Coordinates of C-alpha atoms and ligand atoms in Angstrom, one line a residue:
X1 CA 18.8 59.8 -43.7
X2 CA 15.0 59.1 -44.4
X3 CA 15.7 55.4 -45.7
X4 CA 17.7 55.0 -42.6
X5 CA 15.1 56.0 -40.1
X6 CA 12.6 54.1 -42.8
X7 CA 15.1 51.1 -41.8
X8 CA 15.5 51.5 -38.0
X9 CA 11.5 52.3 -37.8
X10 CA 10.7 49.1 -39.6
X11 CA 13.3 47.0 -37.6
X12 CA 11.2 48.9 -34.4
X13 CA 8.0 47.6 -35.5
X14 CA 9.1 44.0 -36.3
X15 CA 10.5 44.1 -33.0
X16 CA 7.4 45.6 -31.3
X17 CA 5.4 42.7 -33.1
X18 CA 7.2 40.0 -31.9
X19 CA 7.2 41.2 -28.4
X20 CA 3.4 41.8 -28.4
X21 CA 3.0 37.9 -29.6
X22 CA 5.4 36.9 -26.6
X23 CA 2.8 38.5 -24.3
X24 CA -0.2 37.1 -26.2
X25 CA 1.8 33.8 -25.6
X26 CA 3.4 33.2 -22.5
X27 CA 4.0 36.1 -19.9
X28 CA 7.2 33.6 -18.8
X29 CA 8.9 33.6 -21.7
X30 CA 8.6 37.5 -22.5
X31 CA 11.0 38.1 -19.2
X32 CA 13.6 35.4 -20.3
X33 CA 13.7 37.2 -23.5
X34 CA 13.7 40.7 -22.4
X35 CA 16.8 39.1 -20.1
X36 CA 18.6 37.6 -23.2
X37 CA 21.8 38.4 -24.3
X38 CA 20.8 40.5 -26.6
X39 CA 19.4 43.2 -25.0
X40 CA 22.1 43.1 -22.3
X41 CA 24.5 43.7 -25.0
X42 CA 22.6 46.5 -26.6
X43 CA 22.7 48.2 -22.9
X44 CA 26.2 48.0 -23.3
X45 CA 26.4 49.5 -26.7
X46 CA 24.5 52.3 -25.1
X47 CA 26.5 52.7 -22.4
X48 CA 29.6 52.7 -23.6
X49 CA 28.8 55.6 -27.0
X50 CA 27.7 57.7 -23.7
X51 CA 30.6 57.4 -22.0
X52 CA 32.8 57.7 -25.1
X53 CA 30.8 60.9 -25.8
X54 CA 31.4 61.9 -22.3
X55 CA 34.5 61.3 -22.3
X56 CA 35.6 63.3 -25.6
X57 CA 36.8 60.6 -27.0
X58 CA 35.8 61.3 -30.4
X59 CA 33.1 60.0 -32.9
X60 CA 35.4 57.4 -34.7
X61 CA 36.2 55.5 -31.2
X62 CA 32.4 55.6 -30.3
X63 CA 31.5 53.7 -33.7
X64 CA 34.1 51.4 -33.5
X65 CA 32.5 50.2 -30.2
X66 CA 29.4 49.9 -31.1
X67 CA 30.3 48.0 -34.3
X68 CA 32.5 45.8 -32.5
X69 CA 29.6 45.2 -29.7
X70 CA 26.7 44.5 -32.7
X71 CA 28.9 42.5 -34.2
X72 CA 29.2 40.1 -30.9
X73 CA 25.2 40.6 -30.3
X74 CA 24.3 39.5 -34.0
X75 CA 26.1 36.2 -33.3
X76 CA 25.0 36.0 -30.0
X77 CA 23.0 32.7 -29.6
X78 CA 19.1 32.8 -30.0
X79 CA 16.3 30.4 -30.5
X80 CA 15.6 29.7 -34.1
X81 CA 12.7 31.3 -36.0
X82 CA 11.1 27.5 -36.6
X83 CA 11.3 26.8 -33.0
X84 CA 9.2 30.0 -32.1
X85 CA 6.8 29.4 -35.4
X86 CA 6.1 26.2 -33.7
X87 CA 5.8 27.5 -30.3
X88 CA 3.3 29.9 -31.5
X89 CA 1.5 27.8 -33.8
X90 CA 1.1 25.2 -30.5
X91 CA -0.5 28.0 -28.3
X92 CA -2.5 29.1 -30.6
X93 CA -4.0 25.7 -31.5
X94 CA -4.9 25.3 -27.5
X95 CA -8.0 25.1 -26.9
X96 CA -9.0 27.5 -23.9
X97 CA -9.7 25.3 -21.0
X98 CA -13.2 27.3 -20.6
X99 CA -14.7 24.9 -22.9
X100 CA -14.4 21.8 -20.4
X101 CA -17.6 22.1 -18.6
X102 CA -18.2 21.5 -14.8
X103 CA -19.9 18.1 -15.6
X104 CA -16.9 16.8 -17.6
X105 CA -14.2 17.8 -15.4
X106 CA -16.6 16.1 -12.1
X107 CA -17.2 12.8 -14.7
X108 CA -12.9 12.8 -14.6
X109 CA -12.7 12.6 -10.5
X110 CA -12.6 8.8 -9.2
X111 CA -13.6 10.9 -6.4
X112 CA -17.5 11.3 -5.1
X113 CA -17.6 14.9 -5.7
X114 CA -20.5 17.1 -4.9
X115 CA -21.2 20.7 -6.3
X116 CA -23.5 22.7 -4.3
X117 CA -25.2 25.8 -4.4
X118 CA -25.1 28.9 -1.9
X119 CA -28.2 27.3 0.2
X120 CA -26.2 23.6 0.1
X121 CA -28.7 22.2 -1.8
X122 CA -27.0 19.9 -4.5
X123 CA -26.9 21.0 -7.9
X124 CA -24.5 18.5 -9.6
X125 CA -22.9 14.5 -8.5
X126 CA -20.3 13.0 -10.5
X127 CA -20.6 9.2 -11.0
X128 CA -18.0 8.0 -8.2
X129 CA -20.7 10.2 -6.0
X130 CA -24.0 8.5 -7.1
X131 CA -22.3 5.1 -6.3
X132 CA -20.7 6.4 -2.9
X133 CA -23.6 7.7 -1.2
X134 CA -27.0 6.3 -3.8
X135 CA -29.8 8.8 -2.2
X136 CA -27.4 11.8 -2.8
X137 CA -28.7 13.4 -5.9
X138 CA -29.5 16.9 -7.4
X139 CA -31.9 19.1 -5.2
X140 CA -30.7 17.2 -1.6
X141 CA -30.0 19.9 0.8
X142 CA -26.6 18.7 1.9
X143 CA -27.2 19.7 6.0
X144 CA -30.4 17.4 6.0
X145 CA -28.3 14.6 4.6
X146 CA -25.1 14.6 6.3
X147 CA -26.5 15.4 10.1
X148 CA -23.1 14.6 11.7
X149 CA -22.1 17.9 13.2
X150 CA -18.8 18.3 12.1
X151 CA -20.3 18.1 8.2
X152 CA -23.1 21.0 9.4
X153 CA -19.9 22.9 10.8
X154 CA -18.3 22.7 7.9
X155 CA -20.8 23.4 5.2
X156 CA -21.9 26.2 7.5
X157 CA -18.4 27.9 7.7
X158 CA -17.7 27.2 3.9
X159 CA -21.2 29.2 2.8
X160 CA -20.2 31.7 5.6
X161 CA -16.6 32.3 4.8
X162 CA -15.8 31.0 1.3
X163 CA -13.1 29.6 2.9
X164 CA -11.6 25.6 1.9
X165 CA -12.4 23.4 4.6
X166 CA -11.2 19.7 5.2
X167 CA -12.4 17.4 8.1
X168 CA -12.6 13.2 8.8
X169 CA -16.0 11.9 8.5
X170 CA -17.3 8.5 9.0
X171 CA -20.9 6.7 8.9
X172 CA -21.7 3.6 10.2
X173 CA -24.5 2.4 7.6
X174 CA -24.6 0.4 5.9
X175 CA -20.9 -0.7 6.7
X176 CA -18.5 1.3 7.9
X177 CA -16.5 4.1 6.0
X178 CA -14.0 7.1 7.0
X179 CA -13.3 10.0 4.5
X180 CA -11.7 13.0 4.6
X181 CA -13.9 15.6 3.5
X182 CA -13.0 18.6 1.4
X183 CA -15.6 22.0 0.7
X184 CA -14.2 25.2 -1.4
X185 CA -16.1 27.6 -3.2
X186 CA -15.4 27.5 -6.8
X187 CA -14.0 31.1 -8.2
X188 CA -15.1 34.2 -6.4
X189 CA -18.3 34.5 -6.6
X190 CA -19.8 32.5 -3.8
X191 CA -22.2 31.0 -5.8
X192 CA -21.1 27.4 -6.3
X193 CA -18.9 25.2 -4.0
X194 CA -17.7 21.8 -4.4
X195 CA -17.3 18.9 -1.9
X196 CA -14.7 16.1 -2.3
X197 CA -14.9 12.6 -0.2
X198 CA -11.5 10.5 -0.1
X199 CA -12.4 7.6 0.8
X200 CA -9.9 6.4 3.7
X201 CA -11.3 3.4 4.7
X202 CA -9.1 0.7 3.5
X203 CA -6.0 2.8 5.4
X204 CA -8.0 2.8 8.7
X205 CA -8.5 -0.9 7.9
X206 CA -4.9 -1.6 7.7
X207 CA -3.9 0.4 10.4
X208 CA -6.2 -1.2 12.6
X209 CA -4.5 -4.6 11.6
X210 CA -1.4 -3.6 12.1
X211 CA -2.1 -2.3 16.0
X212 CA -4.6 -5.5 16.3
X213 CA -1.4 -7.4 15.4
X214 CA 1.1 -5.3 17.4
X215 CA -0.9 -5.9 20.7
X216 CA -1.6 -9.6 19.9
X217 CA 2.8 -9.9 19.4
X218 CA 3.0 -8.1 22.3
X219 CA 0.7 -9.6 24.3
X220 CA 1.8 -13.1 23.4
X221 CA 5.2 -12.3 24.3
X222 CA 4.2 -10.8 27.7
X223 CA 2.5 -13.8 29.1
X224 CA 5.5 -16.0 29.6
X225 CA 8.4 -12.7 30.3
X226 CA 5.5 -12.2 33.0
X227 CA 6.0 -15.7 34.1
X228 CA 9.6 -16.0 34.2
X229 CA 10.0 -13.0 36.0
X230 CA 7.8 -13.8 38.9
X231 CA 9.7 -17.2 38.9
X232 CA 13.2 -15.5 39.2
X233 CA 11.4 -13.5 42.3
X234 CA 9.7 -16.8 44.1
X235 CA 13.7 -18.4 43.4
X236 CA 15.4 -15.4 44.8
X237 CA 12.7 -15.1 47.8
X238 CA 10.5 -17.8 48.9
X239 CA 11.9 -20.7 46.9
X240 CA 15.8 -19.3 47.8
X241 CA 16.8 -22.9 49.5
X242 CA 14.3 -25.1 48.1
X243 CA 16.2 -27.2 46.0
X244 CA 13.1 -29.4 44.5
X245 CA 10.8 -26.0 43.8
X246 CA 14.1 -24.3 41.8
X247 CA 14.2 -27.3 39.5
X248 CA 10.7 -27.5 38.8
X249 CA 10.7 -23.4 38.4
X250 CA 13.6 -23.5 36.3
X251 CA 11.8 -25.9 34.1
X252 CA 9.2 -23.7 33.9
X253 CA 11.0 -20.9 33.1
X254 CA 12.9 -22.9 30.2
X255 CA 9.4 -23.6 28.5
X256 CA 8.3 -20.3 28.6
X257 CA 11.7 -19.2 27.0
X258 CA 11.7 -21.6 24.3
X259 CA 7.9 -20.2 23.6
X260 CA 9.3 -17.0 23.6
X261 CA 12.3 -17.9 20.6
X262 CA 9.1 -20.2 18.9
X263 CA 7.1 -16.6 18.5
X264 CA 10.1 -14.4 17.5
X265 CA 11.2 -17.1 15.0
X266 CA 7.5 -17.3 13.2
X267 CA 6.8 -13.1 13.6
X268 CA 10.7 -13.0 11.5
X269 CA 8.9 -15.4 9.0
X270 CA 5.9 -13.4 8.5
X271 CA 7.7 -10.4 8.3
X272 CA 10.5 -11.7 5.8
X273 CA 7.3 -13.1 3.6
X274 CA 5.7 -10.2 3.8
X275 CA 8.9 -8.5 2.2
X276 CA 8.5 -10.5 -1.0
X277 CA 5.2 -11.8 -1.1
X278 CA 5.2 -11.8 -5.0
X279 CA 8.9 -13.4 -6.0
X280 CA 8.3 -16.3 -8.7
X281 CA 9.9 -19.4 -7.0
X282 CA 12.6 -20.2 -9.3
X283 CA 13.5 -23.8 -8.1
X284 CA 12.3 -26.7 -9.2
X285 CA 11.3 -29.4 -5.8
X286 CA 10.5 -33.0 -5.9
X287 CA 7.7 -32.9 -3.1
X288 CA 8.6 -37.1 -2.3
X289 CA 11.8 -36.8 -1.2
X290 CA 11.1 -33.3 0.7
X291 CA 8.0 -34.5 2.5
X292 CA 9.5 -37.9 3.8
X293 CA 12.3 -35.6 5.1
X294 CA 10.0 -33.5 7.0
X295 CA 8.2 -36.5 8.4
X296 CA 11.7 -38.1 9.9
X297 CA 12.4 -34.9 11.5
X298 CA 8.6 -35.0 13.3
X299 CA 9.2 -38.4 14.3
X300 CA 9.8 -37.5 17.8
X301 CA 7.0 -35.5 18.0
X302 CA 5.2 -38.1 16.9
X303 CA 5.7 -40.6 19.3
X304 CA 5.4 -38.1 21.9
X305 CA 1.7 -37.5 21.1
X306 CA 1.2 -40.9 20.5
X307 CA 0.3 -40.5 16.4
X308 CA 2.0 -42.7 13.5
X309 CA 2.6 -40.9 10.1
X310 CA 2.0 -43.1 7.2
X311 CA 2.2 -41.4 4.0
X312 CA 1.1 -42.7 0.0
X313 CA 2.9 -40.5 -2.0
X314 CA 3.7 -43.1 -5.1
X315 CA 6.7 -43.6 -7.1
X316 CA 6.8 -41.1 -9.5
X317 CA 8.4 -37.4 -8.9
X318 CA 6.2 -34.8 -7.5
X319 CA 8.2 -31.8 -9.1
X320 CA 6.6 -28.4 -8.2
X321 CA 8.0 -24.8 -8.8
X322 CA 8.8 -23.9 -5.0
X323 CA 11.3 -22.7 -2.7
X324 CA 12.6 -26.0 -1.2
X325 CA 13.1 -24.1 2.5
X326 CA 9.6 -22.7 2.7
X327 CA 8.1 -25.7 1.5
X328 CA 9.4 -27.5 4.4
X329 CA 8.1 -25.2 6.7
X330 CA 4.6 -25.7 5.0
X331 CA 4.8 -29.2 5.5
X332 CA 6.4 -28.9 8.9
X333 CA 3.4 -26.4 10.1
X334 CA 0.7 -29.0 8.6
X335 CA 2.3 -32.6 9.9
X336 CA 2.7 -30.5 13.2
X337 CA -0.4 -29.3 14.0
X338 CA -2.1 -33.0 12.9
X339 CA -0.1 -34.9 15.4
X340 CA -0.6 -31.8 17.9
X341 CA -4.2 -31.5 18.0
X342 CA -5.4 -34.8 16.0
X343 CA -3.2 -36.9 18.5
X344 CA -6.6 -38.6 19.6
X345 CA -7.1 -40.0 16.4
X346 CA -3.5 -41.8 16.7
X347 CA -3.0 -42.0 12.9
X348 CA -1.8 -38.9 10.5
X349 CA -2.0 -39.4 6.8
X350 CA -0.4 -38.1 3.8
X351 CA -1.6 -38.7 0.4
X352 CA -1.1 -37.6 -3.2
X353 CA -3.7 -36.5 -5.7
X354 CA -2.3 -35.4 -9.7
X355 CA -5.8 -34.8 -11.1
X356 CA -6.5 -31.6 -9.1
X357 CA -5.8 -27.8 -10.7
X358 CA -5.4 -29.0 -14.1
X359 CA -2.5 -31.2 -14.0
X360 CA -1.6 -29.5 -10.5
X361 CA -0.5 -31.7 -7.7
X362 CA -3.0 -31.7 -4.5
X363 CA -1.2 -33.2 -1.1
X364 CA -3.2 -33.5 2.0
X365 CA -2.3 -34.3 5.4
X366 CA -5.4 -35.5 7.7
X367 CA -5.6 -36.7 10.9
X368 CA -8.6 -38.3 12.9
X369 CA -9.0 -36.1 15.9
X370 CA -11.7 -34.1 17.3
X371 CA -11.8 -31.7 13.6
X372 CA -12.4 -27.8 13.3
X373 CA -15.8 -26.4 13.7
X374 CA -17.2 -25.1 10.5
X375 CA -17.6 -21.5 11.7
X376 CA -13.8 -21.6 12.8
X377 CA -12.4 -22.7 9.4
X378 CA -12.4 -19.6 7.3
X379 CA -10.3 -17.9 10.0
X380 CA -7.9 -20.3 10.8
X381 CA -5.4 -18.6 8.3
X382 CA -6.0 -15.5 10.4
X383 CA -2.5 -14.3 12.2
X384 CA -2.7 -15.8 15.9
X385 CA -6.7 -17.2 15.5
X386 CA -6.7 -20.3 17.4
X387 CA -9.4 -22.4 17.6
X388 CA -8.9 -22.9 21.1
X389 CA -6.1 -20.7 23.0
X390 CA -5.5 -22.6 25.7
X391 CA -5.2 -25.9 24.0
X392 CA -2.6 -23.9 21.4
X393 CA -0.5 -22.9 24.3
X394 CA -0.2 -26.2 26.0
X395 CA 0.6 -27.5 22.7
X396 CA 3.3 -25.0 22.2
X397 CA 1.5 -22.8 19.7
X398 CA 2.0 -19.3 18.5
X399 CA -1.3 -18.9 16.4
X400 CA 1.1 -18.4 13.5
X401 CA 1.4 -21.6 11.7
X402 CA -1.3 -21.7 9.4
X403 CA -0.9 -17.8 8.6
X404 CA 3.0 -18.6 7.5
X405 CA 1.5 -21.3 5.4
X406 CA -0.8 -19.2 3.8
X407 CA 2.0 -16.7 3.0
X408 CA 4.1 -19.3 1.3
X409 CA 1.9 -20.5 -0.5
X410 CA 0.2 -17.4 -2.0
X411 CA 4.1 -17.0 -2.9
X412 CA 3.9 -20.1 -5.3
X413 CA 0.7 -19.6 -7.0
X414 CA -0.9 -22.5 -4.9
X415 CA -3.6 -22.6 -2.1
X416 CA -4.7 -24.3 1.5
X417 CA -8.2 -25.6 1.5
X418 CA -9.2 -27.6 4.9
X419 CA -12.3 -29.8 5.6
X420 CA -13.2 -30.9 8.4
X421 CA -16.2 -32.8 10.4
X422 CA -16.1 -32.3 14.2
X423 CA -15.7 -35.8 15.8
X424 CA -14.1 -37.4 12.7
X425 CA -10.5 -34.8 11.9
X426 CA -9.5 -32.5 9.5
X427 CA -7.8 -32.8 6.0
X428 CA -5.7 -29.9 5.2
X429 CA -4.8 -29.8 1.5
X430 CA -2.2 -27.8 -0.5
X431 CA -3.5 -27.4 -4.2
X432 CA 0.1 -26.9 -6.4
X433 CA -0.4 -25.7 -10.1
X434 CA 1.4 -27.1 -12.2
X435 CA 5.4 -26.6 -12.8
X436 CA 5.7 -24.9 -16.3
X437 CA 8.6 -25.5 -18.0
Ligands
LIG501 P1 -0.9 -22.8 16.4 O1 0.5 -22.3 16.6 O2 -1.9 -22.4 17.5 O3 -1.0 -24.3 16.1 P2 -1.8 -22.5 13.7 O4 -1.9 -21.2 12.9 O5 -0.9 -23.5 13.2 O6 -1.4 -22.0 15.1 O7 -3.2 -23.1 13.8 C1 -4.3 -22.3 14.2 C2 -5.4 -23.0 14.9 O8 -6.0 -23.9 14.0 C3 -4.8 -23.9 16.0 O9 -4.7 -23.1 17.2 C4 -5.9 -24.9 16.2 O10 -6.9 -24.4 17.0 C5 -6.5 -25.1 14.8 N1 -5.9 -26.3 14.1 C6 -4.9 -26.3 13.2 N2 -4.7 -27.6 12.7 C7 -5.6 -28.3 13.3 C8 -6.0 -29.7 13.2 N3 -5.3 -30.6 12.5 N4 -7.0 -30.1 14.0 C9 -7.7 -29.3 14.8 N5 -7.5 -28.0 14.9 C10 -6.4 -27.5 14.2

C-alpha cells in the first residue's frame, strides 16, 4: 500500500512540476494543456467509478472501466518530451525584453520620435528626429517649440490626462510638411511620454495632383460641352431658320466635339501608361521604317501649316527595344507639335545621332519657329502645361502630348531632352539606350 501511494505521490509531483514550468513558460499553453485529452479522459474515469459505485454495480465493473478508460488516455496523442525540452530550453534562452533600453528601441523608429518629460521639456530624440526638426534637442520645452495651437492642446491634455492623443500638423518653414502627430504616456507612471511625427507629406502631395489634375480634365472638357450647348440653344432659338448661321454653328460644334474625343483619347493613354509604367518592352523596332511611316501619315498636316518634313535618318537599321504602337505615338506627339507651333519656320527636321548614351541611338525632331522660353522648358512634360493656352487650343491641343511622351519613354529606359533658343526653334531629342541582346 505504501509503495503505491510512494508511486501515485511521485507521479503527483512530476505532474505538479511540469505544470508549474508551463506557467513559468507560457500562461497560453497551460489552458490548452489543462484542456487536453487527457485530463478530459481522466474526468471521465472519475465519473464513471462514481456512478458505478452509486449504482452498486460492484467493484470488479468499476475497475474494468477505469482500466479500459487509462488504457485509451495512455495512447491518447500528446506532444513529445523533445518538443517541450526545446520549447522550454527556447524560453528560457530569451532574453527579457527589459534589457532594450529606451534609446535603442527610439534609434529603431524611421520615425522622428520625441520622449518628453512631465513639464514637456525633451529628454531624449531619436535620429530620424534630429534630422526632422534640427533645433529640437534634449532640454527644448516642447510648447515653446511647436506654438501651433493644436500641438499646445495636445501636449497639454496628454500631461493632463495621460491619455494617447493624435492630431494633423503642418509648418510652413522652411518648406512645407504635414504629419500626423501622436503623444502617449509611456507605462503608468506619468513620468515620461513619447511623441511620434509621420510624416504625410508626400500623400498630401499626391493628392493634390490628383485633384489639380481632376479639375484641369474637367475643366478642359467643360469649355467646348459649354460651347456646344449654348450652340444647340442659339440653333433651336435665335438661329432656328438661319440656314447660313446653322452651318457655321454646326461646324463649330463639330470642332469642339472632335476636341472633346482628342482629350478623352490622350487622358485613356495616360491612364493605360500609368497602369504599367515599368513593363520591359519586349519587341524589337527598327526606328527608319517606323518614323518615315509616321511622317506620311502627318503629311496633311503638314501642308496645312505650311511646313516640309525632311528627315536624315541613314541607311543602316535603327533597332531599339520598344513597343512599336507607343513609339509611334512618341513620334506622332513630337512631328505634331513642330509643324503645329514651328509652322513659321516652314521646315521640320529629323535626324539621327548613334554616338549618344553609349552606343544608344539619339533622334531629334527640330523645327525653326518662334522656340520655348527657357523658364518654360522644365515644365513642358507637366500634364496639360502649355506654353501658351490659347495658342494650344487653336492648334487643337490638349496639354497632354509631351506628358504621354514622357510616359512612354520612361517605359523604355530612354529620355526627352529639348533645347531651344527663342526666335530660332526647338530641338526635341529622344535619347534610346541601347537594344541588348
Ligand atoms: P499640346 O497638346 O498643347 O500641344 P504638348 O504636351 O504636346 O501639348 O505640348 C505642351 C506645350 O509645349 C505646348 O502647348 C506648347 O506650348 C509647347 N511646345 C511643344 N512643342 C513645341 C515646339 N516645337 N515649339 C514651341 N512650343 C512647343
Amino acid at each position: 500500500m505504501t509503495s503505491t501511494r510512494d508511486g501515485t505521490g511521485g507521479h503527483r509531483g512530476g505532474r505538479t512540476a511540469e505544470v508549474r514550468m508551463d506557467i513559468r513558460g507560457v500562461g497560453e499553453s497551460m489552458k490548452q494543456r489543462l484542456l487536453s485529452a487527457r485530463w478530459v479522459l481522466a474526468a471521465a474515469l472519475a465519473g464513471i467509478a462514481l456512478v458505478a459505485a452509486e449504482a452498486r454495480a460492484g467493484y470488479g465493473f468499476a475497475v474494468v472501466a477505469a482500466v479500459a478508460v487509462l488504457i485509451v488516455a495512455a495512447f491518447a496523442p500528446r506532444r513529445s518530451l523533445r518538443e517541450r525540452r526545446a520549447e522550454r530550453d527556447a524560453e528560457a534562452n530569451r532574453p527579457p525584453l527589459g534589457w532594450i533600453t529606451a534609446e535603442k528601441l527610439a534609434a529603431a523608429v524611421s520615425d522622428p520620435l520625441v520622449i518628453f518629460d512631465s513639464q514637456g521639456t525633451v529628454i531624449h530624440v531619436n535620429g530620424a528626429s534630429a534630422v526632422a526638426f534640427p533645433g529640437l534637442s534634449v532640454g527644448t520645452s516642447l510648447p515653446l517649440r511647436f506654438r501651433a495651437p493644436e500641438m499646445q492642446e495636445m501636449i497639454a491634455k496628454a500631461l493632463a490626462h495621460g491619455q494617447p492623443l493624435s492630431i494633423d500638423y503642418s509648418e510652413k518653414v522652411p518648406v512645407e510638411r504635414f504629419f500626423r502627430v501622436s503623444a502617449s504616456p509611456v507605462g503608468d507612471g506619468g513620468d515620461w511620454f513619447v511623441m511620434i511625427f509621420k510624416d504625410q507629406s508626400e500623400i498630401r502631395r499626391i493628392d493634390r495632383m490628383r485633384a489639380d489634375f481632376i479639375a484641369n480634365a474637367s475643366h478642359e472638357l467643360r469649355t467646348p460641352l459649354a460651347s456646344v450647348a449654348g450652340f444647340i440653344e442659339t440653333l433651336r432659338g435665335p438661329a432656328k431658320n438661319d440656314p447660313a448661321a446653322r452651318e457655321q454653328f454646326l461646324q463649330i460644334m463639330q470642332t469642339q466635339t472632335v476636341r472633346m474625343a482628342r482629350l478623352i483619347d490622350d487622358l485613356l493613354s495616360l491612364s493605360r501608361l500609368e497602369m504599367k509604367p515599368y513593363l520591359d518592352p519586349a519587341e524589337r523596332v527598327d526606328l527608319g521604317p517606323l518614323i518615315e511611316g509616321v511622317m506620311d501619315a502627318l503629311r496633311p498636316l503638314a501642308e496645312e501649316s505650311g511646313v516640309r518634313i525632311e528627315a536624315d535618318l541613314g541607311s543602316d537599321p535603327l533597332v531599339v527595344a520598344g513597343s512599336r504602337d507607343e513609339l509611334i505615338q512618341v513620334f506622332e506627339n513630337l512631328l505634331e507639335n513642330a509643324c503645329k507651333y514651328g509652322r513659321s519656320g516652314g521646315l521640320v527636321e529629323v535626324s539621327v545621332n548613334r554616338a549618344g548614351q553609349q552606343n544608344g541611338i539619339d533622334v531629334s525632331v527640330l523645327d525653326h519657329g518662334p522656340g520655348i522660353p527657357e523658364e518654360h522648358i522644365p515644365r513642358l512634360t507637366e500634364r496639360f502645361y502649355r506654353v501658351d493656352v490659347e495658342t494650344s487650343r487653336g492648334q487643337k491641343g490638349t496639354g497632354l502630348g509631351l506628358a504621354i511622351v514622357k510616359h512612354i519613354l520612361t517605359r523604355h529606359k530612354a529620355r526627352l531632352s529639348v533645347a531651344s533658343r527663342p526666335g530660332e526653334g526647338a530641338t526635341f531629342t529622344v535619347h534610346f539606350p541601347p537594344a541588348i541582346g
